[in-house]
Amino acid sequence: MSAPDPPGVPVDPDPFALAPPSAARLRLLFLTVAAGALFAGYWFLVLAQDGWRARNLACGRLSQVGDFLDCSTRILVLQTLAPLAGPALVAVLVLLAYVAAPVVITRRHRATPLTGWPEAVRATVEDARLPRTPVLMLSERGLRPWMFTYGRNRVMLAGCVPFYAERERSTVVATLAHELGHLRNKDVGRSYLALFAVAAFALVVAGPPAVAAFLTTESDPAVALTWRGVLVTLLVAGTFSAVVRAREHDADLRARQIRPADVLAWLSGGRRERRHVVRLHPPIGRRLDVVREPGLHMRSSVAEAFTAGVSAGIVVTELGVILQVALPVPAVVAYWCAGLAAAVPICGIVGLGVFRAALSRPAVSGPAFGCGLALGVGLVAGAVLSPRASARWGDWLPGTPEVASGITPDQIPAGTAMWLAAVLPLLTAAVTGWLSLAARAWLPRTGPRAWPYAGALAAVLLAVVLGTWFVAVRLAAAERWTPRGLALLVITPQAALLFGALALVAALSLWPLARTAPAAATAAVLAVLLLAAPLTWLAVPPAGTAAGTSTGSSTSTAPTRAAGSAGTVPTTATPAPAALPDSTQAGAICLGLYTTGVAAFGDPADHSARSRLGELLRASDDSLLRQAGDLFARSARARSGDLGAVAWTAFVRRCDNLNRYHDHPAADPAPPFPTESW
């Protein structure tokens, strides 16, 4: 049995009632590495640019519009998945290094299993109560007693440890208890995965993309990529340092449970430390403070929340486009799925930190709101830092597919951008604030067992918030919507009903708080009402506007935007006449599509506008556009929205194919002014 805690070492709160901070920071490191590896994924997308051009030219030569759509869809899916090559390559390198590491370490130290354990070593291992007896390996190196863990269940000992186990028993026992604490926390394998992830990140992300940015003759995209890559690299390095420091604190706390007196004496020894610019281990004084007061290690971190937001913002920006193309679902549903993929690790990082902090300081909710605000600000920054927003890839590399051409933040109207940047931190603060109140409500009754349920609900809430916000950003950049017009477009009555249901469930989950803390419960209900009121206002369109929306295509039934109206919402049921080009040439028709946008060609619900557009396309000089015109005419006669969506897809894709993948350079368009006598 382990010895009782000496005076000055508190027993509560239990630092291992929930997953320790090192586990959360390992998740953060993996999320940050995955986000940074997406930059390298664009390098693989660029490597295949000649292949993209040849494939698209082959699609454009097909005679039937159905075959053209199937061919272009296959290419679009491949182009969309290509950025995932960066994270995939990092994962392969990490797994290979992880499998080979134990053998390499054992051979490097020429280590052999230790037989005849000293009594102090044997007693310490028994007191650790590990599920599996560790394998102690004796190295041929080392004149001073050092130890480290590696593999799944191995501890490497310096060759002099058996000698020092008799002369400096307390030091050897405390050091061994610390290493056994790593095994008890099961962080050895994850730590090696983190180390190899950082090494693979440096090899893959700091390699080809940096070379490409250095060799390009265009300074703007090179600078944009370089500073983003440097910033993400700093985040990865800082997160790795935080992981190492956190796992040392966790191992110290585990060692305190095994040999409290020896560990306290070991850390109180007053060893001198050299100053380091970048410290991978916490100072001895800080380690001693955490051992004496574990609550210091259980506080939530604003910096951790901000870093998680930046990484998740990059992931959702990229993954949302990938899922939108790969999944046959509306865009908002695809972005909800992307939001859920980021919300789960976020809740395992920020949410778990908030819940863990409530164990030591249950009556304090301020830090939770601060972490929520930092998370929201980080998500906004991540959307700006994403590879898709870093450069106009189609302008920089003409062979780059259209799906890689990012929508930069400067395309969003200033008022809408400010509104979007302000609303996300408030919503994320509401989610983390609710999580803190849920901890206050349920921890006294059920203890840490409440975390899986609270974390799952928080992940769903956060997924809906993230997915809706990111699809709104993409739509705002594609079409210059006003805030109210954008909200009407994204928050449909169905989406508002989902928001309301989730808010109601979140409010009901705080019912136990009404007895113990009525003020906090009242504040939570008021916050839910404040959030529900704008959703109700947004979900009910003004008189005269259409009721349904569709964010799965380039157009929607409400609100529509005439050319130059900058997102104004029509107040009359009479649609404006479609602004069709006055030429039947394919180049002129596609030029009108690019300059005025799809909204100027008529609302999808305006069947007469679709009929007129169909007649125009049927008279064009391009066979695929003529077939798209037939689809428009048939959809107008049958009043079929699905057939109209296929017609729109064929129209837009054919124009994109003619513009980007033509066989011969297009002639310069005639100037709109006379050139004689100039």
XYZ file of C-alpha atoms in Angstrom:
678
model
C 0.000 0.000 0.000
C 1.093 3.553 -0.702
C 2.137 5.768 2.147
C -0.229 8.552 3.294
C 0.265 12.060 1.986
C 2.659 14.138 4.066
C 1.503 17.422 5.568
C 0.976 20.159 3.003
C -0.097 17.802 0.213
C -3.883 18.020 -0.226
C -5.973 15.022 -1.212
C -8.793 16.873 -2.996
C -9.609 17.602 -5.700
C -8.733 14.416 -7.503
C -6.671 15.478 -10.552
C -7.505 12.220 -12.339
C -11.263 12.189 -11.870
C -11.391 13.287 -15.520
C -8.832 12.922 -18.293
C -5.695 14.856 -17.278
C -4.612 18.067 -19.069
C -1.872 16.243 -20.971
C -4.506 14.179 -22.802
C -6.380 17.334 -23.827
C -3.199 19.000 -25.053
C -2.255 15.932 -27.043
C -5.609 16.227 -28.814
C -4.851 19.882 -29.403
C -1.459 19.017 -30.901
C -2.957 16.444 -33.257
C -5.636 18.937 -34.321
C -3.028 21.643 -34.938
C -0.780 19.310 -36.929
C -3.729 18.183 -39.065
C -4.685 21.796 -39.743
C -1.135 22.712 -40.713
C -0.753 19.627 -42.910
C -3.624 20.884 -45.071
C -1.216 23.532 -46.366
C 0.961 20.717 -47.708
C -2.131 19.126 -49.219
C -2.443 22.047 -51.602
C 1.059 21.285 -52.822
C -0.145 17.845 -53.959
C -3.135 19.501 -55.600
C -0.784 21.731 -57.568
C 1.492 18.842 -58.565
C -1.377 17.305 -60.510
C -2.418 20.521 -62.239
C -1.444 19.284 -65.718
C -3.487 16.169 -65.144
C -6.477 18.243 -64.100
C -6.285 20.231 -67.325
C -6.072 17.136 -69.522
C -8.984 15.481 -67.739
C -11.175 18.562 -67.932
C -10.406 18.988 -71.628
C -11.505 15.394 -72.159
C -14.755 16.086 -70.291
C -15.419 19.182 -72.395
C -15.146 17.161 -75.628
C -17.994 14.825 -74.629
C -21.145 15.224 -76.691
C -23.830 14.445 -74.089
C -24.506 16.697 -71.102
C -25.115 13.698 -68.833
C -21.702 12.257 -69.631
C -20.161 15.703 -69.141
C -21.727 16.042 -65.687
C -20.579 12.559 -64.627
C -17.045 13.215 -65.864
C -16.771 16.642 -64.235
C -18.226 15.300 -60.974
C -15.555 12.601 -60.746
C -12.822 15.180 -61.315
C -14.400 17.561 -58.809
C -14.434 14.866 -56.121
C -10.787 13.982 -56.783
C -9.764 17.637 -56.711
C -11.651 18.166 -53.483
C -10.040 15.185 -51.766
C -6.512 16.070 -52.957
C -5.786 18.540 -50.085
C -6.182 15.614 -47.679
C -2.947 14.179 -49.102
C -0.947 16.351 -46.696
C -2.543 15.017 -43.483
C -2.511 11.494 -44.947
C 1.234 11.649 -45.634
C 1.903 12.975 -42.125
C -0.173 10.137 -40.641
C 1.723 7.485 -42.626
C 5.117 8.848 -41.557
C 4.012 9.040 -37.925
C 2.765 5.444 -37.858
C 5.950 4.124 -39.479
C 8.124 5.970 -36.955
C 5.917 4.848 -34.056
C 6.260 1.175 -35.013
C 10.032 1.392 -35.478
C 10.838 3.549 -32.422
C 11.024 0.867 -29.657
C 13.413 -1.302 -31.659
C 15.611 1.658 -32.579
C 15.777 2.924 -28.982
C 16.624 -0.514 -27.598
C 19.424 -1.054 -30.123
C 20.799 2.455 -29.693
C 21.221 1.915 -25.950
C 22.222 -1.747 -26.374
C 19.738 -2.389 -23.589
C 18.899 -5.719 -21.981
C 16.125 -6.595 -19.509
C 17.068 -5.953 -15.880
C 17.141 -9.106 -13.788
C 17.381 -9.205 -10.052
C 15.535 -5.981 -9.257
C 16.791 -4.035 -6.191
C 14.341 -4.106 -3.308
C 13.548 -0.364 -3.585
C 12.743 -0.749 -7.264
C 10.558 -3.794 -6.661
C 8.584 -2.099 -3.859
C 7.991 1.020 -5.955
C 6.696 -1.004 -8.913
C 4.347 -2.926 -6.627
C 2.997 0.292 -5.073
C 2.294 1.727 -8.540
C -0.391 -0.952 -9.073
C -0.010 -0.952 -12.829
C -2.323 -3.219 -14.843
C 0.772 -4.814 -16.423
C 4.186 -5.335 -14.870
C 6.605 -2.994 -16.662
C 9.696 -4.246 -18.446
C 12.808 -2.591 -16.982
C 15.578 -2.248 -19.552
C 19.165 -1.583 -18.462
C 21.194 0.655 -20.761
C 24.940 0.407 -21.226
C 25.141 4.195 -21.004
C 24.940 6.595 -18.126
C 27.137 7.568 -15.205
C 24.282 9.343 -13.431
C 20.876 7.836 -12.603
C 18.424 8.725 -15.365
C 15.292 6.990 -16.620
C 12.698 7.359 -19.363
C 9.728 5.400 -20.631
C 9.248 4.196 -24.183
C 7.265 1.658 -26.129
C 4.094 0.449 -24.514
C 5.341 -0.762 -21.174
C 9.105 -0.249 -20.961
C 11.303 1.834 -18.693
C 14.897 2.491 -19.727
C 17.320 2.714 -16.773
C 20.855 4.023 -16.814
C 23.457 1.318 -16.200
C 24.328 2.827 -12.814
C 20.784 2.735 -11.395
C 21.221 -0.576 -9.477
C 24.249 0.932 -7.747
C 22.506 4.199 -6.882
C 19.398 2.311 -5.670
C 21.416 1.429 -2.581
C 23.266 4.750 -2.047
C 20.578 7.309 -3.046
C 17.443 5.323 -2.520
C 15.060 8.306 -2.238
C 16.180 9.864 -5.541
C 15.927 6.588 -7.451
C 12.528 5.779 -5.959
C 11.110 9.230 -6.731
C 12.434 9.167 -10.301
C 11.091 5.674 -10.895
C 7.705 6.650 -9.418
C 7.607 9.564 -11.863
C 8.281 7.269 -14.832
C 5.733 4.752 -13.595
C 3.302 7.666 -13.405
C 3.721 8.066 -17.167
C 2.797 4.416 -17.598
C -0.165 4.783 -15.250
C -1.404 7.766 -17.302
C -0.922 5.779 -20.546
C 0.719 8.803 -22.140
C 3.939 7.185 -23.373
C 2.654 6.025 -26.749
C 0.694 9.213 -27.279
C 3.744 11.301 -26.455
C 5.830 9.499 -29.047
C 3.022 9.987 -31.548
C 3.128 13.700 -30.720
C 6.909 13.844 -31.182
C 6.766 12.066 -34.524
C 3.810 14.211 -35.621
C 5.874 17.342 -35.062
C 8.815 15.854 -36.951
C 6.607 14.803 -39.870
C 4.951 18.208 -39.843
C 8.339 19.894 -40.179
C 9.295 17.547 -43.016
C 6.063 17.739 -45.019
C 4.708 21.214 -44.316
C 7.957 23.151 -44.073
C 9.313 21.416 -47.180
C 7.527 21.504 -50.534
C 5.129 24.426 -49.826
C 7.982 26.587 -48.533
C 10.081 25.791 -51.606
C 7.156 26.581 -53.902
C 6.534 29.907 -52.180
C 10.252 30.771 -52.380
C 10.574 29.954 -56.079
C 7.453 31.744 -57.274
C 7.901 35.071 -59.011
C 4.652 36.454 -57.624
C 5.240 37.994 -54.227
C 1.662 38.336 -52.961
C 0.737 34.633 -52.736
C 4.265 33.753 -51.595
C 4.080 36.213 -48.702
C 0.531 35.125 -47.837
C 1.510 31.467 -47.687
C 4.774 32.102 -45.860
C 3.427 34.099 -42.932
C 0.529 31.709 -42.513
C 2.881 28.746 -42.554
C 5.190 30.388 -40.015
C 2.282 31.170 -37.695
C 0.895 27.621 -37.843
C 4.413 26.254 -37.242
C 4.728 28.408 -34.126
C 1.370 27.106 -32.901
C 2.538 23.523 -33.410
C 5.814 24.173 -31.573
C 4.087 25.935 -28.687
C 1.477 23.201 -28.369
C 4.128 20.474 -28.336
C 5.968 22.308 -25.551
C 2.697 22.575 -23.612
C 2.075 18.838 -24.053
C 5.472 17.929 -22.620
C 5.056 20.268 -19.652
C 1.550 18.991 -18.897
C 2.549 15.326 -18.995
C 5.367 16.031 -16.531
C 2.885 17.576 -14.094
C 0.544 14.611 -14.557
C 3.358 12.145 -13.901
C 4.366 14.069 -10.769
C 0.807 13.877 -9.469
C 0.706 10.135 -10.159
C 4.081 9.739 -8.452
C 2.669 11.587 -5.444
C 0.082 8.812 -5.156
C 2.819 6.158 -5.278
C 5.608 7.684 -3.137
C 4.411 11.070 -1.827
C 7.189 11.711 0.694
C 10.008 10.755 -1.683
C 8.563 12.818 -4.544
C 8.105 15.870 -2.345
C 11.650 15.572 -1.020
C 13.005 15.050 -4.553
C 11.301 18.172 -5.914
C 12.238 20.185 -2.824
C 15.908 19.401 -3.277
C 16.582 22.840 -4.745
C 18.338 21.681 -7.901
C 19.749 24.526 -9.983
C 18.320 24.873 -13.463
C 19.757 26.589 -16.480
C 17.693 29.226 -18.242
C 16.101 28.173 -21.509
C 14.445 30.270 -24.210
C 12.062 27.409 -25.021
C 11.392 25.192 -22.017
C 10.172 21.654 -22.707
C 9.932 20.806 -19.001
C 8.305 22.903 -16.308
C 10.574 24.531 -13.699
C 11.177 22.568 -10.523
C 9.450 25.275 -8.479
C 6.317 25.065 -10.606
C 6.285 21.272 -10.383
C 6.533 21.497 -6.603
C 3.628 23.973 -6.466
C 1.414 21.678 -8.560
C 2.219 18.664 -6.401
C 1.262 20.628 -3.307
C -1.852 22.161 -4.888
C -3.269 20.101 -7.801
C -5.970 22.703 -8.431
C -3.326 24.878 -10.122
C -3.068 22.232 -12.836
C -6.822 21.967 -13.350
C -7.554 25.510 -14.457
C -8.890 26.214 -17.931
C -6.543 27.978 -20.356
C -7.464 30.885 -22.624
C -4.359 30.317 -24.779
C -5.326 26.680 -25.204
C -8.849 27.689 -26.274
C -7.535 30.223 -28.798
C -5.130 27.691 -30.345
C -7.916 25.121 -30.571
C -10.091 27.716 -32.308
C -7.430 28.579 -34.889
C -6.815 24.914 -35.728
C -10.507 24.050 -35.836
C -11.234 27.093 -38.002
C -8.745 25.876 -40.609
C -10.144 22.338 -40.484
C -13.804 23.348 -40.826
C -13.044 25.762 -43.679
C -11.375 23.007 -45.677
C -13.465 20.038 -44.562
C -16.740 21.873 -45.204
C -15.940 22.289 -48.896
C -14.787 18.671 -49.132
C -17.973 17.297 -47.571
C -20.151 19.660 -49.593
C -18.773 18.160 -52.801
C -18.484 14.553 -51.606
C -21.844 14.179 -49.825
C -25.241 14.356 -51.562
C -26.698 16.644 -48.894
C -27.449 20.388 -48.700
C -24.482 22.621 -48.002
C -25.582 23.535 -44.486
C -25.844 19.827 -43.538
C -22.368 19.176 -44.962
C -20.995 22.054 -42.908
C -22.774 20.753 -39.797
C -20.927 17.453 -40.332
C -17.647 19.353 -40.724
C -18.498 21.321 -37.597
C -19.116 18.101 -35.683
C -15.734 16.726 -36.802
C -14.113 19.799 -35.214
C -16.515 20.149 -32.272
C -15.686 16.712 -30.844
C -11.956 17.442 -30.327
C -12.780 21.011 -29.230
C -15.020 19.654 -26.485
C -12.256 17.199 -25.561
C -9.881 20.155 -25.194
C -11.731 23.323 -24.162
C -14.916 21.720 -22.848
C -13.056 19.180 -20.764
C -10.876 21.975 -19.364
C -13.964 23.942 -18.318
C -15.545 20.875 -16.749
C -12.303 19.929 -14.983
C -11.909 23.437 -13.604
C -15.379 23.173 -12.093
C -14.125 20.324 -9.889
C -11.699 22.641 -8.107
C -13.657 25.926 -8.326
C -17.350 25.061 -8.817
C -18.715 28.552 -8.138
C -16.502 30.346 -10.700
C -17.846 30.671 -14.276
C -15.890 33.701 -15.495
C -12.926 31.746 -16.939
C -15.359 29.548 -18.879
C -16.807 32.562 -20.701
C -13.277 33.844 -21.312
C -12.311 30.516 -22.894
C -15.453 30.647 -25.038
C -14.614 34.120 -26.310
C -11.029 33.065 -27.035
C -12.316 29.985 -28.866
C -14.600 32.107 -31.060
C -11.856 34.604 -31.852
C -9.551 31.721 -32.750
C -12.177 30.238 -35.077
C -12.500 33.555 -36.912
C -8.708 33.745 -37.198
C -8.590 30.159 -38.462
C -11.054 30.967 -41.239
C -8.752 33.796 -42.346
C -5.597 31.672 -42.043
C -6.901 28.649 -43.970
C -5.122 27.606 -47.186
C -8.284 28.267 -49.164
C -8.235 31.905 -48.061
C -4.482 32.383 -48.334
C -4.285 33.037 -52.082
C -6.345 33.178 -55.248
C -5.022 29.843 -56.425
C -6.598 30.098 -59.859
C -4.832 33.426 -60.527
C -1.511 32.206 -59.152
C -1.502 28.829 -60.916
C -3.829 28.836 -63.950
C -3.972 25.049 -64.016
C -5.290 24.852 -60.477
C -8.912 23.627 -60.377
C -11.700 25.993 -59.478
C -12.475 24.102 -56.281
C -9.079 25.185 -54.921
C -9.734 28.846 -55.609
C -10.342 30.248 -52.177
C -12.826 32.895 -51.185
C -10.824 35.555 -49.395
C -12.268 37.573 -46.494
C -11.966 40.849 -48.403
C -14.838 39.704 -50.629
C -17.290 40.025 -47.728
C -18.949 43.440 -47.212
C -17.477 45.267 -44.223
C -20.739 45.386 -42.265
C -21.445 41.687 -42.791
C -17.850 40.758 -41.911
C -18.003 42.707 -38.639
C -21.339 41.112 -37.770
C -20.007 37.608 -38.491
C -16.799 38.246 -36.524
C -18.776 39.478 -33.506
C -21.504 36.844 -33.366
C -19.301 33.701 -33.318
C -17.352 34.508 -30.098
C -20.642 35.292 -28.368
C -22.120 31.948 -29.412
C -19.047 29.948 -28.392
C -18.976 31.801 -25.061
C -22.618 30.815 -24.584
C -21.734 27.133 -25.170
C -18.781 27.119 -22.745
C -20.776 29.138 -20.229
C -23.573 26.583 -20.404
C -21.021 23.815 -19.915
C -19.733 25.518 -16.762
C -23.279 25.860 -15.411
C -23.998 22.225 -16.297
C -20.944 21.211 -14.270
C -22.260 23.195 -11.307
C -25.643 21.513 -11.690
C -24.569 17.895 -12.112
C -21.175 17.398 -10.470
C -22.583 17.477 -6.895
C -25.082 14.739 -7.835
C -23.324 12.398 -10.250
C -19.690 13.495 -10.096
C -17.412 13.135 -13.114
C -19.814 10.612 -14.673
C -21.828 13.592 -15.940
C -19.055 14.669 -18.313
C -19.807 12.255 -21.233
C -23.423 13.464 -21.425
C -22.600 17.140 -21.000
C -19.711 16.858 -23.477
C -21.901 15.149 -26.089
C -24.587 17.845 -25.885
C -21.961 20.592 -25.987
C -20.418 18.983 -29.102
C -23.789 18.953 -30.882
C -24.472 22.574 -29.907
C -21.034 23.632 -31.082
C -21.323 21.639 -34.321
C -24.531 23.419 -35.305
C -23.034 26.805 -34.424
C -19.817 26.154 -36.355
C -21.490 24.636 -39.405
C -24.024 27.439 -39.727
C -21.439 30.166 -39.258
C -18.936 28.773 -41.747
C -21.508 28.176 -44.459
C -22.710 31.740 -43.875
C -19.154 33.021 -44.339
C -18.789 31.144 -47.607
C -22.106 32.444 -48.920
C -21.290 35.986 -47.797
C -18.037 35.858 -49.748
C -19.660 34.349 -52.840
C -22.599 36.792 -52.889
C -22.392 40.127 -51.092
C -25.230 39.625 -48.609
C -26.286 41.995 -45.867
C -26.391 40.498 -42.329
C -30.180 40.114 -42.310
C -30.298 38.727 -45.828
C -27.554 36.256 -44.990
C -29.310 35.151 -41.808
C -32.549 34.635 -43.725
C -30.676 32.558 -46.253
C -28.886 30.282 -43.754
C -31.295 30.059 -40.809
C -34.307 28.469 -42.403
C -37.399 27.688 -40.294
C -36.150 24.098 -40.059
C -32.732 25.227 -38.844
C -34.327 27.642 -36.370
C -36.453 24.775 -35.048
C -33.304 22.709 -34.524
C -31.611 25.606 -32.725
C -34.637 26.099 -30.524
C -34.856 22.408 -29.633
C -31.185 22.269 -28.678
C -31.500 25.458 -26.627
C -34.538 24.012 -24.819
C -32.690 20.777 -23.992
C -29.711 22.801 -22.752
C -31.968 24.930 -20.536
C -33.804 21.903 -19.094
C -30.488 20.246 -18.259
C -29.799 23.096 -15.820
C -32.946 22.390 -13.793
C -31.014 21.061 -10.736
C -29.295 24.444 -10.583
C -32.600 26.199 -9.911
C -32.601 24.977 -6.290
C -28.962 25.451 -5.385
C -28.195 28.610 -7.397
C -31.395 30.396 -8.498
C -29.496 33.438 -9.775
C -27.359 31.355 -12.117
C -30.379 29.426 -13.375
C -32.291 32.650 -14.036
C -29.345 34.082 -15.956
C -29.161 30.931 -18.076
C -32.882 31.095 -18.942
C -32.567 34.758 -19.898
C -29.593 33.933 -22.100
C -31.614 31.217 -23.866
C -34.483 33.666 -24.430
C -32.098 36.276 -25.808
C -30.739 33.729 -28.253
C -34.168 32.385 -29.189
C -35.676 35.800 -29.933
C -33.317 36.682 -32.816
C -33.707 33.161 -34.222
C -37.480 33.560 -34.231
C -37.176 36.975 -35.905
C -34.813 35.579 -38.522
C -36.871 32.466 -39.161
C -40.036 34.414 -40.060
C -39.457 36.174 -43.392
C -40.985 39.589 -44.032
C -44.222 39.801 -45.900
C -43.820 39.103 -49.599
C -40.620 37.054 -49.414
C -40.504 33.397 -50.196
C -40.479 31.007 -47.304
C -37.997 28.366 -48.317
C -34.317 28.516 -48.889
C -31.736 26.186 -50.295
C -28.116 26.622 -49.406
C -27.069 23.602 -51.390
C -26.603 25.501 -54.648
C -25.519 28.862 -55.913
C -29.047 30.216 -55.795
C -31.906 30.206 -53.316
C -35.605 30.922 -53.315
C -35.346 33.542 -50.563
C -33.907 36.010 -50.319
C -32.853 36.709 -53.893
C -30.464 39.392 -55.006
C -30.719 41.449 -58.153
C -27.509 42.602 -59.741
C -25.968 45.400 -57.749
C -28.453 45.207 -54.871
C -25.771 44.016 -52.402
C -27.971 41.530 -50.597
C -31.223 43.503 -50.300
C -34.326 41.478 -49.600
C -37.236 41.954 -52.029
C -40.420 43.196 -50.450
C -42.712 42.306 -53.319
C -43.778 38.948 -54.690
C -43.251 40.106 -58.270
C -39.801 38.989 -59.382
C -37.549 41.260 -61.385
C -37.122 40.241 -65.050
C -34.057 38.140 -65.750
C -31.113 40.101 -67.110
C -30.146 37.857 -70.058
C -27.243 38.576 -72.443
C -28.160 39.901 -75.881
C -25.853 37.417 -77.662
C -26.125 33.686 -78.313
C -22.372 33.119 -78.342
C -21.174 30.852 -75.548
C -18.453 33.301 -74.538
C -20.913 36.171 -74.157
C -23.396 34.035 -72.202
C -20.716 32.798 -69.808
C -19.323 36.316 -69.464
C -22.776 37.468 -68.397
C -22.870 34.635 -65.847
C -19.514 35.730 -64.343
C -20.233 39.453 -64.289
C -23.824 39.447 -62.995
C -24.020 36.200 -61.014
C -26.663 33.517 -61.179
C -29.231 35.653 -59.355
C -29.494 38.043 -62.317
C -30.646 35.148 -64.531
C -33.855 34.783 -62.580
C -35.038 33.210 -59.348
C -35.123 29.370 -59.393
C -38.815 29.550 -58.521
C -39.468 31.874 -61.487
C -40.392 29.340 -64.160
C -40.878 31.966 -66.848
C -37.306 33.216 -66.248
C -35.983 29.669 -66.546
C -37.934 29.241 -69.769
C -36.413 32.419 -71.248
C -32.935 31.308 -70.155
C -33.574 27.926 -71.758
C -34.524 29.551 -75.055
C -31.333 31.623 -74.975
C -29.110 28.611 -74.291
C -30.852 26.484 -76.941
C -29.770 29.052 -79.527
C -26.113 29.129 -78.404
C -23.197 27.888 -80.506
C -22.114 25.256 -77.917
C -23.753 21.835 -77.987
C -23.536 21.237 -74.205
C -25.063 24.648 -73.468
C -27.854 23.846 -75.931
C -28.602 20.658 -73.995
C -28.551 22.627 -70.737
C -31.105 24.958 -72.366
C -33.306 21.943 -73.082
C -33.094 21.000 -69.401
C -34.107 24.526 -68.376
C -37.072 24.456 -70.746
C -38.216 21.042 -69.536
C -37.871 22.067 -65.877
C -39.927 25.190 -66.552
C -42.689 23.194 -68.261
C -42.732 20.526 -65.535
C -42.139 23.084 -62.747
C -39.465 20.742 -61.422
C -36.938 22.170 -58.995
C -34.713 19.052 -59.164
C -34.465 19.220 -62.954
C -33.793 22.947 -62.711
C -30.922 22.266 -60.266
C -29.352 19.830 -62.758
C -29.721 22.456 -65.495
C -28.029 25.096 -63.337
C -25.169 22.693 -62.552
C -24.658 21.891 -66.234
C -24.787 25.604 -67.149
C -22.257 26.745 -64.529
C -19.850 23.828 -65.007
C -19.819 24.177 -68.792
C -19.046 27.875 -68.548
C -16.264 27.143 -66.075
C -14.871 24.474 -68.400
C -14.940 26.831 -71.396
C -13.275 29.614 -69.416
C -10.499 27.615 -67.736
C -9.818 24.591 -69.927
C -10.188 25.752 -73.545
C -8.070 24.232 -76.303
C -6.870 27.575 -77.662
C -6.384 30.953 -75.997
C -9.532 33.024 -76.223
C -9.412 36.247 -78.193
C -9.421 39.492 -76.254
C -12.972 40.848 -75.907
C -13.852 43.965 -77.848
C -13.393 47.120 -75.745
C -16.619 48.861 -74.718
C -15.402 52.191 -76.123
C -14.175 53.295 -79.602
C -10.442 53.028 -80.137
C -10.069 55.211 -83.202
C -8.302 58.596 -82.800
C -7.071 57.752 -79.273
